[in-house]
Short mmCIF file of C-alpha atoms in Angstrom, two decimals:
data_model
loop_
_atom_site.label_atom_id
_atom_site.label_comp_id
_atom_site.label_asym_id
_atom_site.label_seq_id
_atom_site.Cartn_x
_atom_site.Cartn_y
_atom_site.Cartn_z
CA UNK I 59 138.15 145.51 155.63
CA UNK I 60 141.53 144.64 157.07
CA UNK I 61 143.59 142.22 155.01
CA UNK I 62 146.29 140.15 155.70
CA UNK I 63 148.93 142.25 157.11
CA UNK I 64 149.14 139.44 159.83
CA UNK I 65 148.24 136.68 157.97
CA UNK I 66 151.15 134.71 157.32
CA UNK I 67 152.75 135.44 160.94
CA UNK I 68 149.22 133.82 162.37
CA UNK I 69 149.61 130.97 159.74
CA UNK I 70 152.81 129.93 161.37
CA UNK I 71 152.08 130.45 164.55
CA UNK I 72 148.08 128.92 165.30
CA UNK I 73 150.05 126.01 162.99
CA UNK I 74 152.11 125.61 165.75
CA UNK I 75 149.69 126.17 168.58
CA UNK I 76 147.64 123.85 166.52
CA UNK I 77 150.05 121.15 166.47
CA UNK I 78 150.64 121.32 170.15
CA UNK I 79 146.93 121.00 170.96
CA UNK I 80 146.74 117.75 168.91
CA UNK I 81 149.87 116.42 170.70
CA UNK I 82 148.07 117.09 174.03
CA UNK I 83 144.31 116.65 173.59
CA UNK I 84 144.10 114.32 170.61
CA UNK I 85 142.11 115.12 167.46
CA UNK I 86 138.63 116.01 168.92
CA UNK I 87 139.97 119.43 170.32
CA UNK I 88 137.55 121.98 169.93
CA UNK I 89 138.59 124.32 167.13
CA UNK I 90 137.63 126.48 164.62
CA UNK I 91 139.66 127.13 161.01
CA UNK I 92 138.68 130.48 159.23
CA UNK I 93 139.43 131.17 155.72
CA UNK I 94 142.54 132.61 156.53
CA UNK I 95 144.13 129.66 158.05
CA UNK I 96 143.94 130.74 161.54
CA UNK I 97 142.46 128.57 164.52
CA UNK I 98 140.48 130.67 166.79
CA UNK I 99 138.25 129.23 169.89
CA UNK I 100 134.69 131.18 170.42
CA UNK I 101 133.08 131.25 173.16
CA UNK I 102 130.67 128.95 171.58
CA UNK I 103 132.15 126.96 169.62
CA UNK I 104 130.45 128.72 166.27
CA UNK I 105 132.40 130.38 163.70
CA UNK I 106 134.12 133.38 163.80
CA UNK I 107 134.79 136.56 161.42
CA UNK I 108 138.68 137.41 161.92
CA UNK I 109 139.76 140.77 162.30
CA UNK I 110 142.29 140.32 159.08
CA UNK I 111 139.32 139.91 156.64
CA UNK I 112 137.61 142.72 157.56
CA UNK I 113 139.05 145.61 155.87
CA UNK I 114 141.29 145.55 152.70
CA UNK I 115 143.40 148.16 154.10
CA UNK I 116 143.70 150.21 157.41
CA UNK I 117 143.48 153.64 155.56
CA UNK I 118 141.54 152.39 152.46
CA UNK I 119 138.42 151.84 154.58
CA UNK I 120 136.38 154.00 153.14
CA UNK I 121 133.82 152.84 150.35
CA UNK I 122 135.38 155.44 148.23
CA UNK I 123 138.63 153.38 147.71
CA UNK I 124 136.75 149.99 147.62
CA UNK I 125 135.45 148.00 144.69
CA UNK I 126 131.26 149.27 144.02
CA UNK I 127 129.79 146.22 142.14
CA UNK I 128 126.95 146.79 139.89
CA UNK I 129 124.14 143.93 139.50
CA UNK I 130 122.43 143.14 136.71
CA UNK I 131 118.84 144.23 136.05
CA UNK I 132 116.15 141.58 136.31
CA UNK I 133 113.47 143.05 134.56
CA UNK I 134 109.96 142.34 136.86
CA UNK I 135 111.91 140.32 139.46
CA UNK I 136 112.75 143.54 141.02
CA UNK I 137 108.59 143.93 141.80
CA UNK I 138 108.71 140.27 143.27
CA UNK I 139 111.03 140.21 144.95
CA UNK I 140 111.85 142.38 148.18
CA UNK I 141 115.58 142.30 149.16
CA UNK I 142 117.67 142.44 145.89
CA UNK I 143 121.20 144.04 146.17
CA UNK I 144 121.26 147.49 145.36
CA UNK I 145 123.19 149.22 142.76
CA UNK I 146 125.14 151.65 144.65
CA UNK I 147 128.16 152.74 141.47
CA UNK I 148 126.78 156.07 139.49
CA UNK I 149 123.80 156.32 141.83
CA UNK I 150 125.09 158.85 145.38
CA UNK I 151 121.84 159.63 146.05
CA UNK I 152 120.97 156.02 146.44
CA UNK I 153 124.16 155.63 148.38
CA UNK I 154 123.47 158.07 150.55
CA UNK I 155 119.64 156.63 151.34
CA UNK I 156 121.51 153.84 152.73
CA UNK I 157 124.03 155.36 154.49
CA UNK I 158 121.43 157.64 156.26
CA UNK I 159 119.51 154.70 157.46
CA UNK I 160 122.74 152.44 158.87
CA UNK I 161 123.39 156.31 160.35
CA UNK I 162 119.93 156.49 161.92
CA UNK I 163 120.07 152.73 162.88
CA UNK I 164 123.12 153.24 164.93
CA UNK I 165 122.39 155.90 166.60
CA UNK I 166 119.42 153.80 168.26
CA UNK I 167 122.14 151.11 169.77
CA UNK I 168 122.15 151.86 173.56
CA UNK I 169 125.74 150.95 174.34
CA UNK I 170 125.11 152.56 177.94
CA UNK I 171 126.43 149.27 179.39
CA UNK I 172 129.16 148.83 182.05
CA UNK I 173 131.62 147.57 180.89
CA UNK I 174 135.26 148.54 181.64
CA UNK I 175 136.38 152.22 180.09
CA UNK I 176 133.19 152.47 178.58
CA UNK I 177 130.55 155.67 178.78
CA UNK I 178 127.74 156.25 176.75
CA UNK I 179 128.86 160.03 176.92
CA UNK I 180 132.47 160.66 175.61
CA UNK I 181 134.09 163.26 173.43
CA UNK I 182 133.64 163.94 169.77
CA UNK I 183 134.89 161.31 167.68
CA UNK I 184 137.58 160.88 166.00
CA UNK I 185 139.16 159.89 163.02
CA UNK I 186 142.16 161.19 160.66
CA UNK I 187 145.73 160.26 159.90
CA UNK I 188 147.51 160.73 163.01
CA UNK I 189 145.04 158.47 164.72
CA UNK I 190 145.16 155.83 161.75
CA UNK I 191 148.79 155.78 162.40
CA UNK I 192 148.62 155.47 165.97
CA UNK I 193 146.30 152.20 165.25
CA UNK I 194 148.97 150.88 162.52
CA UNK I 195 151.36 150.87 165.10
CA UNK I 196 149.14 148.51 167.35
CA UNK I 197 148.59 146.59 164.50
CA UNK I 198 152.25 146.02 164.10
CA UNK I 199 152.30 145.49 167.94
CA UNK I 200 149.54 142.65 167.29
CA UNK I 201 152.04 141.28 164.47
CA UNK I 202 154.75 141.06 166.13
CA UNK I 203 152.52 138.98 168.97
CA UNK I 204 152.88 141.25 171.66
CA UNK I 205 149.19 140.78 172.22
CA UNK I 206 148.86 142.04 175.50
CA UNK I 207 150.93 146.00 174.26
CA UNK I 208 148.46 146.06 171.12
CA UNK I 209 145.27 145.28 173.14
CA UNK I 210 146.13 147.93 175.51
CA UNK I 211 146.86 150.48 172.50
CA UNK I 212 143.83 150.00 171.34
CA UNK I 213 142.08 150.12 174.16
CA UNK I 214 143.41 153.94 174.80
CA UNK I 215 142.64 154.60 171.50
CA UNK I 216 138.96 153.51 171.68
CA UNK I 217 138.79 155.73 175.37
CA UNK I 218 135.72 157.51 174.93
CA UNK I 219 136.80 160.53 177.04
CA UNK I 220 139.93 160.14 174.97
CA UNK I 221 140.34 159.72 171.30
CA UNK I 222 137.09 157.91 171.29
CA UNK I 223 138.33 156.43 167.64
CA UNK I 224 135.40 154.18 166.17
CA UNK I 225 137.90 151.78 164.20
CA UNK I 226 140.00 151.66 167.65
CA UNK I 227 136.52 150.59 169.46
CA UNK I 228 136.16 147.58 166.57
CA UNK I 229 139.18 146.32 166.91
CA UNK I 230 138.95 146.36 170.70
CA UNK I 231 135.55 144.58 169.99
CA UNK I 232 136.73 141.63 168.25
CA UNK I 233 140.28 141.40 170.26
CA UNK I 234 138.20 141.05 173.84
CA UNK I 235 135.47 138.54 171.42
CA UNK I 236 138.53 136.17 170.98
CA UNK I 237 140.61 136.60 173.25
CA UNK I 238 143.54 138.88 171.91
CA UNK I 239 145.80 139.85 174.71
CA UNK I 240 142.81 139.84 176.98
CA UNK I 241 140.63 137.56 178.71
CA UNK I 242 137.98 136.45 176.57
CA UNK I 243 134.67 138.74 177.54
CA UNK I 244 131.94 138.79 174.53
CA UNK I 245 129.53 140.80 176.39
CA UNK I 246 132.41 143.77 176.67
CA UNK I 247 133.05 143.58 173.06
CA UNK I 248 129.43 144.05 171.91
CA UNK I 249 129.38 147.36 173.80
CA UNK I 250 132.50 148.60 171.66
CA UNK I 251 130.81 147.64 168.59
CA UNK I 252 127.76 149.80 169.54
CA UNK I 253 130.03 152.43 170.64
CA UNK I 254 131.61 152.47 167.25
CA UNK I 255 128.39 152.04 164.93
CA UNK I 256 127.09 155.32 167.44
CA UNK I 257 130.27 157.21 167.07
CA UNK I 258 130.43 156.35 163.40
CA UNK I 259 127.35 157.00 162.83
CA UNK I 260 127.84 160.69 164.50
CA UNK I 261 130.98 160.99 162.59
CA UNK I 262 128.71 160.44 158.99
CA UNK I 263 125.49 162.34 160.12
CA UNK I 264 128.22 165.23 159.52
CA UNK I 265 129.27 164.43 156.91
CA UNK I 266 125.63 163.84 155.45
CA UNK I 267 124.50 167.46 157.00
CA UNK I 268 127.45 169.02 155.21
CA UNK I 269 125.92 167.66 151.76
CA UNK I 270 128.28 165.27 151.32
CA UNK I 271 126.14 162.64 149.22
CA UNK I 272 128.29 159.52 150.96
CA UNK I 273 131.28 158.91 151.89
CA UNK I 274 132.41 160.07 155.26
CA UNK I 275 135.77 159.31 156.82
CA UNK I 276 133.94 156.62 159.41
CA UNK I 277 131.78 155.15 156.57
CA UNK I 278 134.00 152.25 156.67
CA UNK I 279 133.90 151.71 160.34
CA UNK I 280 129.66 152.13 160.50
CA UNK I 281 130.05 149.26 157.72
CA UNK I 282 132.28 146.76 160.41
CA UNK I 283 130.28 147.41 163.18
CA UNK I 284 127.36 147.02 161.70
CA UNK I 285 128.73 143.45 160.32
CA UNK I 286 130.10 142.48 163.84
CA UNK I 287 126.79 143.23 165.58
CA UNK I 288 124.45 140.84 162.97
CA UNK I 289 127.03 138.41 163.64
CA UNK I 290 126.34 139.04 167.45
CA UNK I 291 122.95 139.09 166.62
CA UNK I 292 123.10 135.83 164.96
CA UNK I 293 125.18 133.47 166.69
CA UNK I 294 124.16 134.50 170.48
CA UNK I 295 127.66 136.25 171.39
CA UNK I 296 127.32 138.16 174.47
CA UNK I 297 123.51 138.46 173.70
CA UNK I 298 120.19 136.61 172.79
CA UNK I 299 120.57 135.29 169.45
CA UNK I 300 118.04 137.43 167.20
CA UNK I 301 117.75 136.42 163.70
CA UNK I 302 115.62 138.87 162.32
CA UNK I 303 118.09 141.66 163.79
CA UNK I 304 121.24 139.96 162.79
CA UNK I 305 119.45 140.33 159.16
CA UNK I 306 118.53 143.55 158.77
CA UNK I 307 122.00 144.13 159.99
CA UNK I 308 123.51 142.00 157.60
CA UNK I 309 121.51 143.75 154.73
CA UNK I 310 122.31 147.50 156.23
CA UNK I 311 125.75 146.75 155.57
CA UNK I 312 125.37 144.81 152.15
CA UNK I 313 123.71 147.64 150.65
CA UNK I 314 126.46 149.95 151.57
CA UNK I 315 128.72 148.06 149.52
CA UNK I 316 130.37 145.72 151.91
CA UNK I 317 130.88 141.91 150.22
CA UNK I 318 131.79 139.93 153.08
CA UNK I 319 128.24 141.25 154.39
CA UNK I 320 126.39 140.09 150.87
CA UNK I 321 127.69 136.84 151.61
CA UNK I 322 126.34 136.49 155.06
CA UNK I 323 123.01 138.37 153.51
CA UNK I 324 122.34 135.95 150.96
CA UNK I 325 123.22 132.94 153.25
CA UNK I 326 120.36 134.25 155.46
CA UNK I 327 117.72 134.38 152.59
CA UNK I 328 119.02 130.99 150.87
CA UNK I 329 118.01 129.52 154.38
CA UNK I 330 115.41 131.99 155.72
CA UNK I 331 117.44 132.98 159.03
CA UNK I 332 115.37 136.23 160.30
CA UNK I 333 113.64 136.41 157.08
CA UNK I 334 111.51 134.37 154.46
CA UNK I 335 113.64 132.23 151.83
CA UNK I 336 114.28 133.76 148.67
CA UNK I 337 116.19 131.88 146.39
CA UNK I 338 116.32 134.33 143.71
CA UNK I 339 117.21 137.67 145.42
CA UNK I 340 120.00 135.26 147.61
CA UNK I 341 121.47 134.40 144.03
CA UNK I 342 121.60 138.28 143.30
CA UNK I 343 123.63 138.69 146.20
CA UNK I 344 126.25 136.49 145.99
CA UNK I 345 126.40 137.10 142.49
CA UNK I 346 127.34 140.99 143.32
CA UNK I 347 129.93 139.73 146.32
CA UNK I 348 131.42 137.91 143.80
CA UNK I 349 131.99 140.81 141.32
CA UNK I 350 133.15 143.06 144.30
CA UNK I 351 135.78 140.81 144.96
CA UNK I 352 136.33 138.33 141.97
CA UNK I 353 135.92 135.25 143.56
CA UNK I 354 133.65 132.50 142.20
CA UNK I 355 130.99 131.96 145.19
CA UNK I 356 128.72 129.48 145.49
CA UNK I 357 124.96 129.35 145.32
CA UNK I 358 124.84 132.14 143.01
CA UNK I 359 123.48 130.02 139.82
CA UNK I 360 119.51 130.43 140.31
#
């Protein structure tokens, strides 16, 4: 997921816009801190996934160059229990059930809405290294806080009778969610994120028909949008708030390997959002987040 190739230029500067607000409006401001120590405003006023936890690198987004966790067996609690993490390292073929059904799942999303630039018919998608560097440089357009230049980068880049790049369409997803160099307009981002889980999805189903047991180069893409849409799904942004949806999406992409969405999975059965509670098989899953990424989590003692 992207990492924090912005992170300490948005420390500085939301401190500062941060600062300001409490010099203006006083200390009941609505705001929102994310892990990463930037403020960001939803539309709602519920949390928000930033778009520098996401990946751990721009080109490493495949699952191939990520971290595969392995969970330990429990014995019968496997027949009891029916949403356990699965064990994706040494096992493609189990891999590749997954990543056929987040592949099949996609290609269901209707993103045939109307919003600006967007078609439900485009040209083939897209995704290699000149394109990946194209998307860097927005990035480093975004960095240096020319929001407005990056926004509009990415927005050619996402152009579905252009490049029609799934990781551009994200990106553009979560900058028009929050705001980045763009009016705020959640309803316009969903549509990108169903554009890229469909043009992701296309890109895999190649990859898949090839014989290619996993792994193809929009894996990591299918994976965020996915993530984005359950949390769409689940806090009512630019749609009905679904809980059973925003689970299965939040599953689809735990079981093809993605931590931050193991997390989010295992909150959901601790608490029974869009399914019943299950302790146990919630402790599984944030035990294997925190062997994918090494940090102690909490709730994972059952």
């Amino acid at each position: 997921m992207l990492s924090k190739f912005l992170q300490k230029h948005h420390e500085k500067k939301d401190k500062e816009k941060e600062r300001e607000r409490d010099e203006s409006y006083g200390s009941n401001s609505e705001k929102l801190s994310v892990p990463t120590g930037i403020t960001v405003t939803t539309p709602d006023g519920g949390p928000a996934k930033d778009i520098l936890e996401r990946q751990n690198t721009l080109t490493g987004r495949t699952l191939s160059t990520r971290q595969r966790i392995r969970r330990s067996l429990f014995g019968h609690h496997e027949r009891e229990h029916e949403n356990l993490p699965v064990d994706l390292e040494g096992n493609p073929d189990k891999e590749a059930e997954w990543e056929e059904k987040a592949t099949r799942l996609a290609k269901t999303l209707s993103s045939t809405g109307t919003a600006t630039g967007i078609q439900a018919q485009g040209t083939k998608p897209t995704s290699d290294l000149n394109l990946d560097e194209a998307i860097q440089r927005a990035i480093d357009l975004h960095q240096a806080d020319k929001l407005e230049e990056s926004f509009k980068a990415f927005t050619e880049l996402a152009d579905p009778m252009g490049a029609n790049n799934p990781l551009a369409q994200v990106l553009c997803g979560l900058s028009l969610r929050h705001g980045w160099g763009c009016p705020v307009n959640v309803a316009e981002g969903v549509r990108y994120f169903e554009l890229a889980a469909k043009n992701s999805a296309n890109i895999e189903e190649m990859a898949l028909s090839q014989g290619q047991k996993s792994g193809g180069k929009a894996k990591g893409e299918l994976t965020m949008a996915l993530f984005e849409l359950a949390n769409c799904h689940r806090h009512g942004w630019g749609m009905e708030k679904d809980p059973k949806t925003a689970f299965k999406y939040y599953l689809m992409a735990a079981n093809m390997g993605d931590n931050e969405a193991k997390v989010e999975t295992a909150w959901c059965l601790e608490n029974g959002f869009g399914t019943k509670k299950d302790k146990f098989a919630a402790a599984q899953f944030y035990r294997s987040a925190e062997k994918g990424n090494g940090t102690p989590v909490v709730g994972n003692s059952w």
